[in-house]
């Protein structure tokens, strides 16, 4: 046997890299003869295709909400990074303390204003830390609606309400009678 004959096998530099196998779609087989799904695809857990913006049907982790980054630089201490959330929580805490000391109208107003301040911070600041819970739109609607409802109810508080809404009075008497 002669060792001078060229080898027909490709060398490592000539071997093309084999593409990684793609998982099957969760809905079933899409290619002819691909009726058996294996691995995580059986459970409907498919990986996101490269370049695709579509999220998988079942996620394994939670994506950070839009604007959920730090409100200050990463080297700042924790209170400085989360100052929007601390501001809203401080206002709510002060409102609860006032309510506990029987200054209920002012305390309840302060709680409603704290939610409205949270909505304003969520609207104006690009990153609000842990104040961002859901999408920006959902946070704005939630904080605003709850804040307005709490402020209106605080203004209607008896005795001597600062705000009287006659249609609510008629509705109450209609339902009670």
PDB file of C-alpha atoms in Angstrom:
ATOM      1  CA  UNK A   1       0.000   0.000   0.000  1.00  0.00           C
ATOM      2  CA  UNK A   2       1.236   3.345  -0.933  1.00  0.00           C
ATOM      3  CA  UNK A   3       0.773   6.340   1.353  1.00  0.00           C
ATOM      4  CA  UNK A   4       1.288   8.730  -1.523  1.00  0.00           C
ATOM      5  CA  UNK A   5      -2.286   8.334  -2.776  1.00  0.00           C
ATOM      6  CA  UNK A   6      -4.536  11.240  -1.889  1.00  0.00           C
ATOM      7  CA  UNK A   7      -7.222  10.528   0.690  1.00  0.00           C
ATOM      8  CA  UNK A   8     -10.782  11.000  -0.569  1.00  0.00           C
ATOM      9  CA  UNK A   9     -12.085  12.024   2.824  1.00  0.00           C
ATOM     10  CA  UNK A  10     -12.466  15.798   3.400  1.00  0.00           C
ATOM     11  CA  UNK A  11     -10.225  17.385   5.979  1.00  0.00           C
ATOM     12  CA  UNK A  12     -11.517  19.399   8.956  1.00  0.00           C
ATOM     13  CA  UNK A  13     -11.042  22.644   7.062  1.00  0.00           C
ATOM     14  CA  UNK A  14     -13.037  21.369   4.089  1.00  0.00           C
ATOM     15  CA  UNK A  15     -15.943  19.942   6.091  1.00  0.00           C
ATOM     16  CA  UNK A  16     -18.933  22.272   6.044  1.00  0.00           C
ATOM     17  CA  UNK A  17     -20.562  22.849   9.424  1.00  0.00           C
ATOM     18  CA  UNK A  18     -23.856  21.066   9.774  1.00  0.00           C
ATOM     19  CA  UNK A  19     -26.728  23.357  10.672  1.00  0.00           C
ATOM     20  CA  UNK A  20     -28.327  22.858  14.068  1.00  0.00           C
ATOM     21  CA  UNK A  21     -31.620  20.962  13.888  1.00  0.00           C
ATOM     22  CA  UNK A  22     -34.628  23.224  14.281  1.00  0.00           C
ATOM     23  CA  UNK A  23     -37.393  22.243  16.694  1.00  0.00           C
ATOM     24  CA  UNK A  24     -40.727  21.370  15.195  1.00  0.00           C
ATOM     25  CA  UNK A  25     -43.554  23.903  15.449  1.00  0.00           C
ATOM     26  CA  UNK A  26     -45.902  23.370  18.373  1.00  0.00           C
ATOM     27  CA  UNK A  27     -48.955  22.924  16.145  1.00  0.00           C
ATOM     28  CA  UNK A  28     -47.744  19.707  14.559  1.00  0.00           C
ATOM     29  CA  UNK A  29     -45.655  18.469  11.707  1.00  0.00           C
ATOM     30  CA  UNK A  30     -45.131  20.857   8.832  1.00  0.00           C
ATOM     31  CA  UNK A  31     -42.769  18.865   6.619  1.00  0.00           C
ATOM     32  CA  UNK A  32     -43.584  15.657   4.829  1.00  0.00           C
ATOM     33  CA  UNK A  33     -42.528  12.689   6.910  1.00  0.00           C
ATOM     34  CA  UNK A  34     -41.936  14.757  10.053  1.00  0.00           C
ATOM     35  CA  UNK A  35     -44.838  13.361  12.017  1.00  0.00           C
ATOM     36  CA  UNK A  36     -42.911  12.637  15.210  1.00  0.00           C
ATOM     37  CA  UNK A  37     -41.950  15.522  17.455  1.00  0.00           C
ATOM     38  CA  UNK A  38     -39.285  15.063  20.074  1.00  0.00           C
ATOM     39  CA  UNK A  39     -37.881  16.969  23.017  1.00  0.00           C
ATOM     40  CA  UNK A  40     -39.447  20.167  24.194  1.00  0.00           C
ATOM     41  CA  UNK A  41     -41.514  20.500  21.028  1.00  0.00           C
ATOM     42  CA  UNK A  42     -43.828  17.757  22.344  1.00  0.00           C
ATOM     43  CA  UNK A  43     -44.882  20.103  25.117  1.00  0.00           C
ATOM     44  CA  UNK A  44     -45.364  23.029  22.786  1.00  0.00           C
ATOM     45  CA  UNK A  45     -42.187  24.755  23.989  1.00  0.00           C
ATOM     46  CA  UNK A  46     -40.501  25.931  20.866  1.00  0.00           C
ATOM     47  CA  UNK A  47     -37.525  28.213  20.662  1.00  0.00           C
ATOM     48  CA  UNK A  48     -37.817  31.505  18.887  1.00  0.00           C
ATOM     49  CA  UNK A  49     -36.395  31.426  15.391  1.00  0.00           C
ATOM     50  CA  UNK A  50     -33.345  33.644  14.841  1.00  0.00           C
ATOM     51  CA  UNK A  51     -34.488  37.000  13.535  1.00  0.00           C
ATOM     52  CA  UNK A  52     -38.106  36.391  14.548  1.00  0.00           C
ATOM     53  CA  UNK A  53     -39.856  38.916  16.772  1.00  0.00           C
ATOM     54  CA  UNK A  54     -42.598  36.488  17.767  1.00  0.00           C
ATOM     55  CA  UNK A  55     -42.443  35.183  21.335  1.00  0.00           C
ATOM     56  CA  UNK A  56     -42.780  31.469  22.044  1.00  0.00           C
ATOM     57  CA  UNK A  57     -46.160  30.179  23.184  1.00  0.00           C
ATOM     58  CA  UNK A  58     -44.819  29.294  26.619  1.00  0.00           C
ATOM     59  CA  UNK A  59     -42.084  31.471  28.030  1.00  0.00           C
ATOM     60  CA  UNK A  60     -39.542  30.246  30.530  1.00  0.00           C
ATOM     61  CA  UNK A  61     -38.690  33.624  32.009  1.00  0.00           C
ATOM     62  CA  UNK A  62     -40.291  37.016  32.401  1.00  0.00           C
ATOM     63  CA  UNK A  63     -39.289  39.866  30.156  1.00  0.00           C
ATOM     64  CA  UNK A  64     -38.564  43.180  31.844  1.00  0.00           C
ATOM     65  CA  UNK A  65     -41.346  45.706  31.175  1.00  0.00           C
ATOM     66  CA  UNK A  66     -40.658  48.631  28.891  1.00  0.00           C
ATOM     67  CA  UNK A  67     -39.011  51.301  31.028  1.00  0.00           C
ATOM     68  CA  UNK A  68     -38.201  48.813  33.780  1.00  0.00           C
ATOM     69  CA  UNK A  69     -34.518  49.702  33.812  1.00  0.00           C
ATOM     70  CA  UNK A  70     -32.810  51.542  36.637  1.00  0.00           C
ATOM     71  CA  UNK A  71     -33.757  55.175  37.198  1.00  0.00           C
ATOM     72  CA  UNK A  72     -30.115  55.982  38.010  1.00  0.00           C
ATOM     73  CA  UNK A  73     -26.744  54.558  37.024  1.00  0.00           C
ATOM     74  CA  UNK A  74     -25.875  51.024  38.038  1.00  0.00           C
ATOM     75  CA  UNK A  75     -23.091  52.143  40.377  1.00  0.00           C
ATOM     76  CA  UNK A  76     -25.510  54.303  42.402  1.00  0.00           C
ATOM     77  CA  UNK A  77     -26.863  52.884  45.687  1.00  0.00           C
ATOM     78  CA  UNK A  78     -30.141  50.960  45.557  1.00  0.00           C
ATOM     79  CA  UNK A  79     -32.372  53.789  46.903  1.00  0.00           C
ATOM     80  CA  UNK A  80     -31.068  56.157  44.242  1.00  0.00           C
ATOM     81  CA  UNK A  81     -31.724  53.597  41.502  1.00  0.00           C
ATOM     82  CA  UNK A  82     -35.332  53.080  42.612  1.00  0.00           C
ATOM     83  CA  UNK A  83     -36.275  56.650  43.610  1.00  0.00           C
ATOM     84  CA  UNK A  84     -39.585  56.725  41.636  1.00  0.00           C
ATOM     85  CA  UNK A  85     -40.906  53.663  43.468  1.00  0.00           C
ATOM     86  CA  UNK A  86     -39.644  54.961  46.822  1.00  0.00           C
ATOM     87  CA  UNK A  87     -41.364  58.317  46.235  1.00  0.00           C
ATOM     88  CA  UNK A  88     -44.728  56.691  45.507  1.00  0.00           C
ATOM     89  CA  UNK A  89     -44.395  54.257  48.425  1.00  0.00           C
ATOM     90  CA  UNK A  90     -43.441  57.100  50.786  1.00  0.00           C
ATOM     91  CA  UNK A  91     -46.524  59.087  49.808  1.00  0.00           C
ATOM     92  CA  UNK A  92     -48.771  56.040  50.243  1.00  0.00           C
ATOM     93  CA  UNK A  93     -47.157  55.269  53.618  1.00  0.00           C
ATOM     94  CA  UNK A  94     -47.673  58.842  54.804  1.00  0.00           C
ATOM     95  CA  UNK A  95     -51.300  58.643  53.656  1.00  0.00           C
ATOM     96  CA  UNK A  96     -51.807  55.416  55.598  1.00  0.00           C
ATOM     97  CA  UNK A  97     -50.255  56.928  58.722  1.00  0.00           C
ATOM     98  CA  UNK A  98     -52.546  59.961  58.458  1.00  0.00           C
ATOM     99  CA  UNK A  99     -55.539  57.669  57.988  1.00  0.00           C
ATOM    100  CA  UNK A 100     -54.521  55.686  61.080  1.00  0.00           C
ATOM    101  CA  UNK A 101     -54.392  58.919  63.100  1.00  0.00           C
ATOM    102  CA  UNK A 102     -57.989  59.723  62.081  1.00  0.00           C
ATOM    103  CA  UNK A 103     -57.165  62.303  59.409  1.00  0.00           C
ATOM    104  CA  UNK A 104     -58.905  60.096  56.889  1.00  0.00           C
ATOM    105  CA  UNK A 105     -59.787  62.562  54.140  1.00  0.00           C
ATOM    106  CA  UNK A 106     -56.257  63.967  53.856  1.00  0.00           C
ATOM    107  CA  UNK A 107     -54.698  60.509  54.128  1.00  0.00           C
ATOM    108  CA  UNK A 108     -56.959  59.048  51.464  1.00  0.00           C
ATOM    109  CA  UNK A 109     -56.360  62.044  49.201  1.00  0.00           C
ATOM    110  CA  UNK A 110     -52.624  61.543  49.620  1.00  0.00           C
ATOM    111  CA  UNK A 111     -52.905  57.877  48.607  1.00  0.00           C
ATOM    112  CA  UNK A 112     -54.823  58.838  45.449  1.00  0.00           C
ATOM    113  CA  UNK A 113     -52.337  61.601  44.643  1.00  0.00           C
ATOM    114  CA  UNK A 114     -49.480  59.112  45.105  1.00  0.00           C
ATOM    115  CA  UNK A 115     -50.999  56.892  42.416  1.00  0.00           C
ATOM    116  CA  UNK A 116     -51.402  59.885  40.111  1.00  0.00           C
ATOM    117  CA  UNK A 117     -47.759  60.840  40.762  1.00  0.00           C
ATOM    118  CA  UNK A 118     -46.813  57.257  39.859  1.00  0.00           C
ATOM    119  CA  UNK A 119     -48.754  57.579  36.596  1.00  0.00           C
ATOM    120  CA  UNK A 120     -46.996  60.866  35.850  1.00  0.00           C
ATOM    121  CA  UNK A 121     -43.565  59.397  36.540  1.00  0.00           C
ATOM    122  CA  UNK A 122     -44.385  56.387  34.365  1.00  0.00           C
ATOM    123  CA  UNK A 123     -45.401  58.747  31.543  1.00  0.00           C
ATOM    124  CA  UNK A 124     -42.484  61.203  31.667  1.00  0.00           C
ATOM    125  CA  UNK A 125     -39.459  59.154  32.706  1.00  0.00           C
ATOM    126  CA  UNK A 126     -37.870  56.678  30.295  1.00  0.00           C
ATOM    127  CA  UNK A 127     -36.800  54.313  33.126  1.00  0.00           C
ATOM    128  CA  UNK A 128     -38.642  54.113  36.431  1.00  0.00           C
ATOM    129  CA  UNK A 129     -37.219  50.935  37.935  1.00  0.00           C
ATOM    130  CA  UNK A 130     -39.674  48.753  39.824  1.00  0.00           C
ATOM    131  CA  UNK A 131     -42.519  51.213  39.212  1.00  0.00           C
ATOM    132  CA  UNK A 132     -42.765  49.610  35.765  1.00  0.00           C
ATOM    133  CA  UNK A 133     -44.847  46.503  36.328  1.00  0.00           C
ATOM    134  CA  UNK A 134     -46.533  45.940  32.982  1.00  0.00           C
ATOM    135  CA  UNK A 135     -46.422  47.781  29.670  1.00  0.00           C
ATOM    136  CA  UNK A 136     -46.312  51.582  29.823  1.00  0.00           C
ATOM    137  CA  UNK A 137     -49.906  51.898  28.582  1.00  0.00           C
ATOM    138  CA  UNK A 138     -51.290  49.390  31.092  1.00  0.00           C
ATOM    139  CA  UNK A 139     -49.401  51.004  33.976  1.00  0.00           C
ATOM    140  CA  UNK A 140     -50.660  54.459  32.988  1.00  0.00           C
ATOM    141  CA  UNK A 141     -54.276  53.341  32.757  1.00  0.00           C
ATOM    142  CA  UNK A 142     -54.126  51.375  36.020  1.00  0.00           C
ATOM    143  CA  UNK A 143     -52.392  54.062  38.080  1.00  0.00           C
ATOM    144  CA  UNK A 144     -54.544  56.867  36.632  1.00  0.00           C
ATOM    145  CA  UNK A 145     -57.922  55.163  37.033  1.00  0.00           C
ATOM    146  CA  UNK A 146     -57.217  53.985  40.574  1.00  0.00           C
ATOM    147  CA  UNK A 147     -55.773  57.382  41.536  1.00  0.00           C
ATOM    148  CA  UNK A 148     -58.777  59.316  40.182  1.00  0.00           C
ATOM    149  CA  UNK A 149     -61.274  56.950  41.821  1.00  0.00           C
ATOM    150  CA  UNK A 150     -59.541  57.208  45.213  1.00  0.00           C
ATOM    151  CA  UNK A 151     -59.332  61.021  44.991  1.00  0.00           C
ATOM    152  CA  UNK A 152     -63.026  61.325  44.017  1.00  0.00           C
ATOM    153  CA  UNK A 153     -64.084  58.994  46.823  1.00  0.00           C
ATOM    154  CA  UNK A 154     -61.944  60.947  49.302  1.00  0.00           C
ATOM    155  CA  UNK A 155     -63.601  64.187  48.201  1.00  0.00           C
ATOM    156  CA  UNK A 156     -67.058  62.611  48.620  1.00  0.00           C
ATOM    157  CA  UNK A 157     -66.289  61.323  52.123  1.00  0.00           C
ATOM    158  CA  UNK A 158     -68.919  62.056  54.770  1.00  0.00           C
ATOM    159  CA  UNK A 159     -69.490  64.200  56.831  1.00  0.00           C
ATOM    160  CA  UNK A 160     -69.292  67.463  54.904  1.00  0.00           C
ATOM    161  CA  UNK A 161     -68.281  66.152  51.482  1.00  0.00           C
ATOM    162  CA  UNK A 162     -66.199  68.496  49.348  1.00  0.00           C
ATOM    163  CA  UNK A 163     -67.674  66.982  46.181  1.00  0.00           C
ATOM    164  CA  UNK A 164     -71.311  66.035  45.693  1.00  0.00           C
ATOM    165  CA  UNK A 165     -72.420  64.042  42.689  1.00  0.00           C
ATOM    166  CA  UNK A 166     -76.245  64.024  42.568  1.00  0.00           C
ATOM    167  CA  UNK A 167     -76.544  61.077  40.188  1.00  0.00           C
ATOM    168  CA  UNK A 168     -74.686  58.883  42.683  1.00  0.00           C
ATOM    169  CA  UNK A 169     -77.057  59.951  45.457  1.00  0.00           C
ATOM    170  CA  UNK A 170     -80.090  59.067  43.319  1.00  0.00           C
ATOM    171  CA  UNK A 171     -78.481  55.742  42.368  1.00  0.00           C
ATOM    172  CA  UNK A 172     -77.846  54.892  46.019  1.00  0.00           C
ATOM    173  CA  UNK A 173     -81.421  55.734  47.034  1.00  0.00           C
ATOM    174  CA  UNK A 174     -82.793  53.759  44.073  1.00  0.00           C
ATOM    175  CA  UNK A 175     -80.868  50.642  45.033  1.00  0.00           C
ATOM    176  CA  UNK A 176     -81.643  50.900  48.774  1.00  0.00           C
ATOM    177  CA  UNK A 177     -85.382  51.609  48.425  1.00  0.00           C
TER     178      UNK A 177
END
